[in-house]
CSV table of C-alpha atoms and ligand atoms in Angstrom, one decimal:
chain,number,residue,atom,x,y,z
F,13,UNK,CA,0.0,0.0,0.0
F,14,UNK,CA,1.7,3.6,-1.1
F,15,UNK,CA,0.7,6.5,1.3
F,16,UNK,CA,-1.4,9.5,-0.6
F,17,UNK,CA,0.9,12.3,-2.1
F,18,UNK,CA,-0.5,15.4,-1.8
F,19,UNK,CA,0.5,17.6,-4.4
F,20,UNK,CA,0.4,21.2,-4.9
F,21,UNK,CA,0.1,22.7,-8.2
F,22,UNK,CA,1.9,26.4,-9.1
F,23,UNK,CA,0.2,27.0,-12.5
F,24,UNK,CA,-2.9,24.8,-12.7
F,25,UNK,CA,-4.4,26.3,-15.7
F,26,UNK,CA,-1.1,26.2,-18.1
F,27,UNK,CA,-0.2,23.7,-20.6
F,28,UNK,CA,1.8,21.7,-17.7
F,29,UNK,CA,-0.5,22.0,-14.9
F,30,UNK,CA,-3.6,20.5,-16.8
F,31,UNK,CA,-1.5,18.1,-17.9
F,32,UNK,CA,-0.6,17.4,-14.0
F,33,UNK,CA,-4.0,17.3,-13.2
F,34,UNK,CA,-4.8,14.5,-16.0
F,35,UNK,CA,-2.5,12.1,-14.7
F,36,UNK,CA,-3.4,12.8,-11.4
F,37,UNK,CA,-6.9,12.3,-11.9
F,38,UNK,CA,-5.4,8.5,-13.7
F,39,UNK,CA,-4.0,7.6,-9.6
F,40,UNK,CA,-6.9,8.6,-6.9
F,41,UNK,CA,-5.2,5.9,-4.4
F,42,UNK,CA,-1.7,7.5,-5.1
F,43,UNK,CA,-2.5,11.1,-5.1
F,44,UNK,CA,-4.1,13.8,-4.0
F,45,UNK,CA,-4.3,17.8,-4.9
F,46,UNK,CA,-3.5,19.8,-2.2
F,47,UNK,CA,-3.2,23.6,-3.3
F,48,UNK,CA,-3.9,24.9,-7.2
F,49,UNK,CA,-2.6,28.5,-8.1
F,50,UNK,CA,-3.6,30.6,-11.2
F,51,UNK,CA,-2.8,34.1,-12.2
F,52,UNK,CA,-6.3,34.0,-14.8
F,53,UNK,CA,-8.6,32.1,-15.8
F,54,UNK,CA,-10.4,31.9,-12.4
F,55,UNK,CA,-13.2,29.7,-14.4
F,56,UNK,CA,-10.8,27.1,-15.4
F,57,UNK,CA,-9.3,27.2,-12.2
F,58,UNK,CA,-12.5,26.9,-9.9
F,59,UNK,CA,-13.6,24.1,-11.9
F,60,UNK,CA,-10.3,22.3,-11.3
F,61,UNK,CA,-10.2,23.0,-7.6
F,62,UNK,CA,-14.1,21.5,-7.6
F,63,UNK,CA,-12.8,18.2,-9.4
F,64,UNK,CA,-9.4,18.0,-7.9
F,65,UNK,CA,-11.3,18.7,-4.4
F,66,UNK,CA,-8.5,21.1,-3.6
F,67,UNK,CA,-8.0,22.1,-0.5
F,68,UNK,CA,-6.7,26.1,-1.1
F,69,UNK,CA,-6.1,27.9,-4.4
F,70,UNK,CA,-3.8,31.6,-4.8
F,71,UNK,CA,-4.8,33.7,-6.3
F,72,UNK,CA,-3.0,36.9,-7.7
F,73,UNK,CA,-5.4,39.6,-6.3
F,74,UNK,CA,-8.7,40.5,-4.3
F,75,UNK,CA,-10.5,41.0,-7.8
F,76,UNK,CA,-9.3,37.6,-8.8
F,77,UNK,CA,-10.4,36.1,-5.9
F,78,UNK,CA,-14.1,38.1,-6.8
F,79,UNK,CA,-14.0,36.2,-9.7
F,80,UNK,CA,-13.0,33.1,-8.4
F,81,UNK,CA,-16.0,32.7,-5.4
F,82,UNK,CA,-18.6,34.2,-8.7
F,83,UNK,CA,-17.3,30.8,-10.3
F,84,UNK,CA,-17.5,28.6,-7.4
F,85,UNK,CA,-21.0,29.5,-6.5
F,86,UNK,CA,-22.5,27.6,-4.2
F,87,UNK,CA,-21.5,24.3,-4.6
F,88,UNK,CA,-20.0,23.0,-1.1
F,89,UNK,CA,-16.7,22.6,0.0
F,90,UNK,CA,-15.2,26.1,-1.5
F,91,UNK,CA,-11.0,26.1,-1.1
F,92,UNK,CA,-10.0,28.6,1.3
F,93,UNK,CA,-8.7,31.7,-0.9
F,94,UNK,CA,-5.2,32.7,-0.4
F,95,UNK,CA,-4.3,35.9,-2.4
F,96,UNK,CA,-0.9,37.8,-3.8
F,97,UNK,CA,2.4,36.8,-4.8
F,98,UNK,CA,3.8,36.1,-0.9
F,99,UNK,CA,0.6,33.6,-0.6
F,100,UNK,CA,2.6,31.5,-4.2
F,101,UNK,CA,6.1,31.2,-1.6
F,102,UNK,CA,3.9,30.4,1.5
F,103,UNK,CA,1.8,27.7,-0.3
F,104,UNK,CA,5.0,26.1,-2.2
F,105,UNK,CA,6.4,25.8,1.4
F,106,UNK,CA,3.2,24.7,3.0
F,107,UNK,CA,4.3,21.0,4.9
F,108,UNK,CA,0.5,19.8,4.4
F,109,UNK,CA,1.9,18.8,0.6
F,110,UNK,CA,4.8,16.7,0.1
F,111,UNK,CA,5.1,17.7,-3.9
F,112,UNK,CA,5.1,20.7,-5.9
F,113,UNK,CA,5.0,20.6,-9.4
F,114,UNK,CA,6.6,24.2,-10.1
F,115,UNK,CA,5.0,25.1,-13.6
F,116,UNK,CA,4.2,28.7,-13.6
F,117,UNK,CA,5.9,30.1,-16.6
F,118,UNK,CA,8.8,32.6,-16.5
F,119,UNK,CA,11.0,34.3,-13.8
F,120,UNK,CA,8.0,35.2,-11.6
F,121,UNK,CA,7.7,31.6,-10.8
F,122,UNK,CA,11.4,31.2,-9.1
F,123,UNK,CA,10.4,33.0,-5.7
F,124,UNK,CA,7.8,29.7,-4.9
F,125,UNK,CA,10.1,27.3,-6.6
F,126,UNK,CA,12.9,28.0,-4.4
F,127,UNK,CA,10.3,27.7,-1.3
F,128,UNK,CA,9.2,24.4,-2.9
F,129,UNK,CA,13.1,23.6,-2.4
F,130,UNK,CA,13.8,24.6,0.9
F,131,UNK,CA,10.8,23.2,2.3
F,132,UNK,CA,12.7,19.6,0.9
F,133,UNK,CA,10.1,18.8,-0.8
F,134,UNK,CA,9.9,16.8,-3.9
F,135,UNK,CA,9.7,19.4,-6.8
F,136,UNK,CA,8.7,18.8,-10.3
F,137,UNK,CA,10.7,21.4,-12.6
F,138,UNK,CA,9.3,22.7,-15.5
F,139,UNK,CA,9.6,26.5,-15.2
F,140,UNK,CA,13.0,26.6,-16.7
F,141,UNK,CA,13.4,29.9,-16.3
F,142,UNK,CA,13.6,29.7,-12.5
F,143,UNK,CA,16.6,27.8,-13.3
F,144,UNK,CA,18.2,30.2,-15.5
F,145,UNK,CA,18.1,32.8,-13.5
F,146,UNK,CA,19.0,31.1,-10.3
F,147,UNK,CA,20.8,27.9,-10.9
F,148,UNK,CA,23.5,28.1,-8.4
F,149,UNK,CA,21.4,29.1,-5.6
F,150,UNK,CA,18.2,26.7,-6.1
F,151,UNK,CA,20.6,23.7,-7.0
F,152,UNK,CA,22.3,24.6,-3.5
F,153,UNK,CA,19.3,24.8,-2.3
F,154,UNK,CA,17.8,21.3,-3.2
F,155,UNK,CA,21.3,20.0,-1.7
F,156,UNK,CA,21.0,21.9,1.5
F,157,UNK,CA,17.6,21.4,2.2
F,158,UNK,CA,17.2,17.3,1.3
F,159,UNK,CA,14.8,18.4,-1.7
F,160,UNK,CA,13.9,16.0,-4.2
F,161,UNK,CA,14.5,17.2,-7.9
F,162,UNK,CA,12.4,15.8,-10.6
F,163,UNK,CA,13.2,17.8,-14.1
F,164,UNK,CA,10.0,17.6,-16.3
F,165,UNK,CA,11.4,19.5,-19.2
F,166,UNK,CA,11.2,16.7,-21.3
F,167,UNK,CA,14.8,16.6,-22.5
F,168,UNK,CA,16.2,17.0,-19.2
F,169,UNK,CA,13.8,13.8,-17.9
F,170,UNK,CA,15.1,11.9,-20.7
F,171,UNK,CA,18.3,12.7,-19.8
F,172,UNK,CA,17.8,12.2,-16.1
F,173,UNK,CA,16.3,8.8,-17.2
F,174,UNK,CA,19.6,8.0,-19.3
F,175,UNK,CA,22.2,8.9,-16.2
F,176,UNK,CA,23.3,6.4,-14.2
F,177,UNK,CA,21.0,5.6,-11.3
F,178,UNK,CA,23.4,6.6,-8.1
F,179,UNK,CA,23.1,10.4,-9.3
F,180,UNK,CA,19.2,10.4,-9.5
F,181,UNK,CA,17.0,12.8,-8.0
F,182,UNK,CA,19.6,14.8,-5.8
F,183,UNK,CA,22.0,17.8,-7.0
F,184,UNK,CA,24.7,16.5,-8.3
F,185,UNK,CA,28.0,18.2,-7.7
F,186,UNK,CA,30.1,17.3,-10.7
F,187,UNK,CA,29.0,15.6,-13.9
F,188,UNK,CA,28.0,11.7,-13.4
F,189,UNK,CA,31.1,9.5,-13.8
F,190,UNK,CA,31.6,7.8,-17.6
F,191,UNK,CA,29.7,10.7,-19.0
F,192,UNK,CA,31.0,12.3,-21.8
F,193,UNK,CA,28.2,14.5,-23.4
F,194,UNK,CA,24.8,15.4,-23.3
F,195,UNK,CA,22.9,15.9,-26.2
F,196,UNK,CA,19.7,17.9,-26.3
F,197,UNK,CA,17.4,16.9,-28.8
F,198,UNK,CA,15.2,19.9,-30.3
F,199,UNK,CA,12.3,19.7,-33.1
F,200,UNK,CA,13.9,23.1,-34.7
F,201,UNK,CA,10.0,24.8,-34.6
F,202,UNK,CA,7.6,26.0,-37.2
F,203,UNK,CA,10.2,27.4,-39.5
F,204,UNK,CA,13.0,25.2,-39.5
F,205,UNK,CA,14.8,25.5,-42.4
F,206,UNK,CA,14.0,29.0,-42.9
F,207,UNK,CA,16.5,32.1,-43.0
F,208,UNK,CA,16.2,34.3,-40.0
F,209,UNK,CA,16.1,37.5,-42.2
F,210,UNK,CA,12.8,35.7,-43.5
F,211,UNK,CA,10.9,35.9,-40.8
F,212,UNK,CA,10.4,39.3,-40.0
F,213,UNK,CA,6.7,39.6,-41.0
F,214,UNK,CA,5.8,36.1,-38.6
F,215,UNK,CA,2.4,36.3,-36.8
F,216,UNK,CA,1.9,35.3,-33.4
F,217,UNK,CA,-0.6,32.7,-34.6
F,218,UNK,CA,2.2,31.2,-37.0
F,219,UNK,CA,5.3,31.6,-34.2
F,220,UNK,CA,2.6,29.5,-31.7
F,221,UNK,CA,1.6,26.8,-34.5
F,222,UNK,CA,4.4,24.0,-33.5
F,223,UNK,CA,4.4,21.1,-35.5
F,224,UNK,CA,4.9,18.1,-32.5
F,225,UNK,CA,4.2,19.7,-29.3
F,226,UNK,CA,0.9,21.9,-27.9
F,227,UNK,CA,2.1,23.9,-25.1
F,228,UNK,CA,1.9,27.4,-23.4
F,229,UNK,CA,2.1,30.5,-25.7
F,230,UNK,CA,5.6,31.7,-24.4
F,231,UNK,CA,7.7,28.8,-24.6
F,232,UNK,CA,5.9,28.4,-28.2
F,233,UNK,CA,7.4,31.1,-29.4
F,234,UNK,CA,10.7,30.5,-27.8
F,235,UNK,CA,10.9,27.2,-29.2
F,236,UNK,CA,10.2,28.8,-32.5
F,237,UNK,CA,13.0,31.6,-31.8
F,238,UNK,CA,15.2,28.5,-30.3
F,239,UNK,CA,15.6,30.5,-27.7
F,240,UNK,CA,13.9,27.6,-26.1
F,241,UNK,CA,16.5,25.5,-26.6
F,242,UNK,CA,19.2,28.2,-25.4
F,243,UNK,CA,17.6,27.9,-21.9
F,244,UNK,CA,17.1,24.4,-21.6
F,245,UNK,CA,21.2,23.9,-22.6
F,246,UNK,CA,21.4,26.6,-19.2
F,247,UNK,CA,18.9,24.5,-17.4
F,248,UNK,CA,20.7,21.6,-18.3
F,249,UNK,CA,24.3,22.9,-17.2
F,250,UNK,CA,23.0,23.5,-13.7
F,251,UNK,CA,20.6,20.4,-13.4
F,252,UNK,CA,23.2,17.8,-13.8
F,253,UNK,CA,26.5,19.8,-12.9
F,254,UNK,CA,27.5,19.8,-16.7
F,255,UNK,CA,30.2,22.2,-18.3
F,256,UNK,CA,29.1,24.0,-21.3
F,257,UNK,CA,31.2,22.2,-23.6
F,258,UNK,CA,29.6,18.9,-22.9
F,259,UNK,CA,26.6,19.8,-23.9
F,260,UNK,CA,25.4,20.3,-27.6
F,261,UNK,CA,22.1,20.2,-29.3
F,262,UNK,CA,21.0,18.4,-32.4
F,263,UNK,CA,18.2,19.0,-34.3
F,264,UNK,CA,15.6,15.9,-34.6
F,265,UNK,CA,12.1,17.1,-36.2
F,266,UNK,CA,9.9,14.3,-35.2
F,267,UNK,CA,10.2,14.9,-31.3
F,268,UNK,CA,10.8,10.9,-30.6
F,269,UNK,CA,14.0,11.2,-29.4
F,270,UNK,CA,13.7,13.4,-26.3
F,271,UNK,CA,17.8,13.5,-25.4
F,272,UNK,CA,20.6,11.1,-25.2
F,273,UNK,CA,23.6,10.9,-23.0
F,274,UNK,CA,26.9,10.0,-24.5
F,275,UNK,CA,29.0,7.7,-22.3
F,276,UNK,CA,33.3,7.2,-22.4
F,277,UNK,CA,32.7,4.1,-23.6
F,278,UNK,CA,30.8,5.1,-27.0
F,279,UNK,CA,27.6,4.2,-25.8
F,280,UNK,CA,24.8,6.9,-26.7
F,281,UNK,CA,21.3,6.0,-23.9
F,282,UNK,CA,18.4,7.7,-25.2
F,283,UNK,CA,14.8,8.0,-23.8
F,284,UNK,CA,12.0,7.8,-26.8
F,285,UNK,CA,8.2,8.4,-26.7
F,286,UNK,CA,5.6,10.2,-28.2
F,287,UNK,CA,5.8,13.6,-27.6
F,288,UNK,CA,3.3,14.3,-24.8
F,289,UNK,CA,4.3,15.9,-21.5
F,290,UNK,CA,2.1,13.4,-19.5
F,291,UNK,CA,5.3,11.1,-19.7
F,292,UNK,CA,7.9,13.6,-18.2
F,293,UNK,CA,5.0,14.4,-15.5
F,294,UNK,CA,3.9,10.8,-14.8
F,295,UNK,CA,7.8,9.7,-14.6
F,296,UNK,CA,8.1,12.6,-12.0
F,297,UNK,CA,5.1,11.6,-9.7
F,298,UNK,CA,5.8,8.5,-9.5
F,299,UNK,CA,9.6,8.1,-9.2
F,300,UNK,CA,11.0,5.5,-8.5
F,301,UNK,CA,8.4,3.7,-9.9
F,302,UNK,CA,6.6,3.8,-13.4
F,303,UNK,CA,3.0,4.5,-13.2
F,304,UNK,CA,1.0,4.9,-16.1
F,305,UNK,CA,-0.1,8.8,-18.2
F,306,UNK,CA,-2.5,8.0,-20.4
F,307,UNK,CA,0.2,8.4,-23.4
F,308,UNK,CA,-0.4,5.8,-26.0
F,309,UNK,CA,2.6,3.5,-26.9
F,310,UNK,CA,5.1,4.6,-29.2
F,311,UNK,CA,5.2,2.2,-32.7
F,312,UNK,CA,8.7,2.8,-34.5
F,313,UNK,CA,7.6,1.4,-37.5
F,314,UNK,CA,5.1,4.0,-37.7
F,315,UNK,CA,7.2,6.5,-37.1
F,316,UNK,CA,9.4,5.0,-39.7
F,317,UNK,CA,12.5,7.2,-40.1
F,318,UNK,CA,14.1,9.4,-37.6
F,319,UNK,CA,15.9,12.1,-38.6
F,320,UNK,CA,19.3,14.2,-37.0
F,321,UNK,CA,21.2,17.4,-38.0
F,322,UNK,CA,23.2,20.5,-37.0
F,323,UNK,CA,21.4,23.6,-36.0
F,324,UNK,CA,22.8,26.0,-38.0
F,325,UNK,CA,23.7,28.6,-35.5
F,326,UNK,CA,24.4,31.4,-38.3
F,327,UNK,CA,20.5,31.4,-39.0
F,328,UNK,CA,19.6,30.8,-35.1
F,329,UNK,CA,20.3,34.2,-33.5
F,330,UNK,CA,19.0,33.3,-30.5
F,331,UNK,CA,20.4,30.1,-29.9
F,332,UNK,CA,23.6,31.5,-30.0
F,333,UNK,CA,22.9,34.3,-27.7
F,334,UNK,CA,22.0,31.7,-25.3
F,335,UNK,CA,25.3,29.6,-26.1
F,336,UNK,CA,27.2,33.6,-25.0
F,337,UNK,CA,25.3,34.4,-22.0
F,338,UNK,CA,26.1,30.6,-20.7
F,339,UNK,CA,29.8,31.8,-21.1
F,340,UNK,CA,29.5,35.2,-19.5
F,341,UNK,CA,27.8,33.6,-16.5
F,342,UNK,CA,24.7,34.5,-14.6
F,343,UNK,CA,24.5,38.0,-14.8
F,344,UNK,CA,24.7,37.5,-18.4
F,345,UNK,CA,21.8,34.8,-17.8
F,346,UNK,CA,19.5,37.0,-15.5
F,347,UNK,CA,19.3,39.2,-18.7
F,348,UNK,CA,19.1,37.2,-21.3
F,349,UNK,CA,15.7,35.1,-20.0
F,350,UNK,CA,14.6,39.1,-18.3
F,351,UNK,CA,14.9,40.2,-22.0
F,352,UNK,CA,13.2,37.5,-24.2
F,353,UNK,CA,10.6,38.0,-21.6
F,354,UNK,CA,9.5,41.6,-22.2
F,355,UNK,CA,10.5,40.8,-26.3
F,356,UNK,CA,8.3,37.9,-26.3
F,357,UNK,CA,5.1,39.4,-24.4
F,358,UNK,CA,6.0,42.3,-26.4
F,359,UNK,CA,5.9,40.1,-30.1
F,360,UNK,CA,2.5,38.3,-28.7
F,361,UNK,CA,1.0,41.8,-28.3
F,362,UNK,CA,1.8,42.9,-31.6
F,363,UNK,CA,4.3,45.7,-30.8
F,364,UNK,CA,7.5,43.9,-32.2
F,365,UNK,CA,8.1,42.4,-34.9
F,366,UNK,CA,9.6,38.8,-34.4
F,367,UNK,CA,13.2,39.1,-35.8
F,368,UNK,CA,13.5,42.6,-33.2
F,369,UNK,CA,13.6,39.4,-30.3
F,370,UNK,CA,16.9,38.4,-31.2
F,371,UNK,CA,17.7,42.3,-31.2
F,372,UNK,CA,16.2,43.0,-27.6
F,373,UNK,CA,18.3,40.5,-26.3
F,374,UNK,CA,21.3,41.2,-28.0
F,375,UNK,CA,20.7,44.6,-26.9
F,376,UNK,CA,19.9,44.0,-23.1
F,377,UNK,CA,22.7,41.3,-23.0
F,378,UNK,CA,25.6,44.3,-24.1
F,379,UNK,CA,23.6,46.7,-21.6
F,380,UNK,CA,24.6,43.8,-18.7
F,381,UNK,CA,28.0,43.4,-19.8
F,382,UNK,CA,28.8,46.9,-19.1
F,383,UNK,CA,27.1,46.9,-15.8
F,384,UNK,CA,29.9,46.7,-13.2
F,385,UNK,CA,29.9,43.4,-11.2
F,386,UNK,CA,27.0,42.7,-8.9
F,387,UNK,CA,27.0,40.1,-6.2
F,388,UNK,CA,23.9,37.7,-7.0
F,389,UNK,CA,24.2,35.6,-3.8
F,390,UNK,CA,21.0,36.2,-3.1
F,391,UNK,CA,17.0,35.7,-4.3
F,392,UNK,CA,16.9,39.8,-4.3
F,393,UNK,CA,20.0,40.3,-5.5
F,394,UNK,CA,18.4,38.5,-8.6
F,395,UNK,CA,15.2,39.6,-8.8
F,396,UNK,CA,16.7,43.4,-8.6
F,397,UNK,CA,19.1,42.4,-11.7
F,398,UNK,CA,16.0,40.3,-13.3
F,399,UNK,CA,14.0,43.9,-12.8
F,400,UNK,CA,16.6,46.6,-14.1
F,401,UNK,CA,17.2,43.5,-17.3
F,402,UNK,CA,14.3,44.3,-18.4
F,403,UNK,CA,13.9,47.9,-17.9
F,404,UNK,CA,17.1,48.3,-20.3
F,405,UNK,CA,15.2,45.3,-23.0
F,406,UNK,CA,12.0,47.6,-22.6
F,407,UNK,CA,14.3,50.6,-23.8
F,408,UNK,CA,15.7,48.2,-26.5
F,409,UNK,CA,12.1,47.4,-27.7
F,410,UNK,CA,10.6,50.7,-28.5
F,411,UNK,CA,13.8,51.8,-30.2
X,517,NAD,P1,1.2,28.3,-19.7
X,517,NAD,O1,1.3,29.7,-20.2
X,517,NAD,O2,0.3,27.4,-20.4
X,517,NAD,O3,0.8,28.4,-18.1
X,517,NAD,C1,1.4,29.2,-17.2
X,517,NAD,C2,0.7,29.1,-15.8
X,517,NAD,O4,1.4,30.0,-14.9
X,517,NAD,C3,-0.7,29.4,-15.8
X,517,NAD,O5,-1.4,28.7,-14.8
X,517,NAD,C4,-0.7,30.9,-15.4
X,517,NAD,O6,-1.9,31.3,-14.7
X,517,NAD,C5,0.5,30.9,-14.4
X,517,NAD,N1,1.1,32.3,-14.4
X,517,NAD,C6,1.5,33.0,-15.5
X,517,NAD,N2,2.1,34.2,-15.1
X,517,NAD,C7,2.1,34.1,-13.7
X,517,NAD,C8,2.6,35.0,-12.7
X,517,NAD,N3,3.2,36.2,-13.0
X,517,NAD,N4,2.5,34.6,-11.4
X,517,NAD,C9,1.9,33.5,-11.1
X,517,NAD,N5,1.4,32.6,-12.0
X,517,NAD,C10,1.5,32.9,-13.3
X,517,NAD,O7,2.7,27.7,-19.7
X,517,NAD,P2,3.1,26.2,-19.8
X,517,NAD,O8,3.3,25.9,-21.3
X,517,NAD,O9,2.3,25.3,-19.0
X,517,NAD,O10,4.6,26.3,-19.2
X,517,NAD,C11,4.9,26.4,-17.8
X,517,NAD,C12,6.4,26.3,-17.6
X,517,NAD,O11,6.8,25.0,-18.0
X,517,NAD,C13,7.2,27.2,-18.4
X,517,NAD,O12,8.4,27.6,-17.7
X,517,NAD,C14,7.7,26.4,-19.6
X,517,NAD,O13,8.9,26.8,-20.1
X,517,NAD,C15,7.8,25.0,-18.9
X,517,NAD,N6,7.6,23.9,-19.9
X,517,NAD,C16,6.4,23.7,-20.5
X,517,NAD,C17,6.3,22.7,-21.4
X,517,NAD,C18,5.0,22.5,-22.1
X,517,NAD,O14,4.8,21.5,-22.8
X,517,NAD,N7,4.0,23.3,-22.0
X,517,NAD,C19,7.3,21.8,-21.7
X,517,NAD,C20,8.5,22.0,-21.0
X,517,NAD,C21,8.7,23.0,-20.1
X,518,MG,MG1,11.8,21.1,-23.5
């Protein structure tokens, strides 16, 4: 008999967290929902509370929560409210739940994600961006505080599934033994193939069409831009302790191949499956053990071919930004995810044109590097950099 998880969701209503709540939903003897969190959609996210029977949602604000008891009703049991941004870092901490599956998107989602970790709990990664702007500190973090760390970016659980097993869900502090390389598999987008210099007139609609995966509207477009991939090589340097050099990324339309791990010996692991982000999740919950998603089986011969190349960074602007601000270190970091922030809201609105991403960064990233050195010890000392980032990329954008 397994005792009943309770789980706490940050970012219900998202691509991830729905997702979270479908397998979920598959294990009523193994888990239970403990806290959802939403900054819209209070519809969606009273009806999940009422199905999940939560026990507390947060909210952003008293309006939201307005909007939020109009959508409850009065059917019985309502979750007890709990309201701003200091209510995300108090429930992520909250000992009533023993999991948190950190999936709000962007850097506004670190502050609970690093509660999450110091409350050593186990915590589900997806908000990548937490990761990028923090590594050091929330990998520390997991190590001082006995956390759990369960990456469900899917490369980086396929590569956590490839590693050998002594190094599993902890913070490593060097790259696992016999390891050699990790490769980062990534679909190359919507307009793979196509020139950078091509793509200036790209709608919104077009940058968030992509061909394998259906996920959140930001991290569409960054996986368009590759910038998706230039964070997830980051995330992947401070997951599993890995230099910069022994990582690379190599382009694989089909999403089948989700990473590989190249080991001294020649041997290449590699972790396959349709590409749906119930696996990742499901692998996450359940760990150690393997507990069903609701993802159908994957048939190879189906598939029938799988193909590899080289990104060509000359025509991915924004993969090699990511490559330079890995180099320059975390200030350099801070800025560039601060930046393709503001550039991407900005692009989704309609107010830049999708090429002037690549520029924003660019921009914002010389604007850090002749900022004179900061200490970033410290959550503020990061959120301050993360805030004056993207003051300088909102100058770059209206240029
Ligand atoms: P999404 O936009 O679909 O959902 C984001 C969630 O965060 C929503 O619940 C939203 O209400 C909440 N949110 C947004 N802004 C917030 C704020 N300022 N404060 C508090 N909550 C806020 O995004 P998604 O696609 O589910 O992605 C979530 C995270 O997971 C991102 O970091 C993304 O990079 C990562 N990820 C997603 C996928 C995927 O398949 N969708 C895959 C890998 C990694
Ligand atoms: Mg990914």
């Amino acid at each position: 008999m397994v005792a009943c998880t309770r789980v706490t969701i940050l970012g219900s209503t998202g691509s991830i967290g729905q997702n979270t709540l479908d397998v979920i939903a598959r294990h009523p003897d193994r888990f239970a929902v403990h806290t959802l969190t939403a900054h819209s959609r209070m519809d969606l996210l009273a009806r999940q509370a009422f199905e999940a029977k939560a026990i507390a949602v947060a909210v952003p604000s008293p309006t939201a929560a307005e909007r939020f008891k109009t959508a409850w009703g009065d059917q019985a049991n309502r979750p007890e409210i709990r309201i701003g941004a200091q209510a995300l870092v108090e429930v992520a901490a909250d000992p009533a739940s023993q999991a948190v599956m950190a999936a709000i998107v962007g850097s506004a989602g670190l502050p609970a994600a690093l509660a999450a970790a110091q409350a050593g709990k186990r915590v589900l990664l997806a908000n990548k961006e937490a990761l990028v702007a923090a590594g050091s500190i929330f990998m520390a973090t997991v190590r001082d505080h006995g956390a759990e760390l369960l990456p469900i970016d899917s490369e980086h659980n396929a590569i956590f599934q490839c590693l050998p097993h002594h190094d599993r869900a902890s913070a490593p502090t060097g790259p696992a033994a016999g390891v050699r390389r990790l490769i980062l598999t990534a679909s190359g987008g919507p307009f793979r193939n196509q020139r950078w210099k091509d793509l200036a007139h790209v709608t919104p609609e077009q940058a968030c069409a992509h061909p394998n995966w259906s996920m959140g509207r930001k991290i569409s477009v960054d996986s368009a831009t590759m910038l998706n991939k230039g964070l997830e090589v980051i995330e992947a340097h401070h997951l599993f302790a890995m230099p910069a050099e022994r990582i690379s990324v190599v382009i694989h339309p089909q999403s089948v191949v989700h990473s590989m791990v190249e080991y001294e010996d020649g041997s290449v692991l590699a972790q396959l499956g349709q590409p749906d982000m119930r696996t990742p999740i499901a692998y996450g919950l359940g760990f150690p053990e393997r507990i069903s998603s609701g993802v159908g089986m994957l048939d190879l011969a189906l598939a029938g071919r799988l193909d590899f190349a080289q990104p060509d960074m000359a025509q991915l602007p924004c993969l090699a930004l990511s490559f330079q601000a890995l180099k320059a270190g975390q200030g350099a970091c801070i800025a560039l995810n601060a930046a393709n922030e503001v550039a991407v809201a900005a692009f989704l609105e309609r107010r830049l044109a999708y090429t002037e991403i690549a520029r924003v960064i660019e921009t914002t990233l010389a604007w850090q590097a002749g900022q004179p050195d900061t200490t970033l010890s410290s959550l503020d000392d990061i959120i301050a950099l993360d805030e004056r980032s993207r003051e300088a990329a909102r100058r770059a954008a209206t240029v």
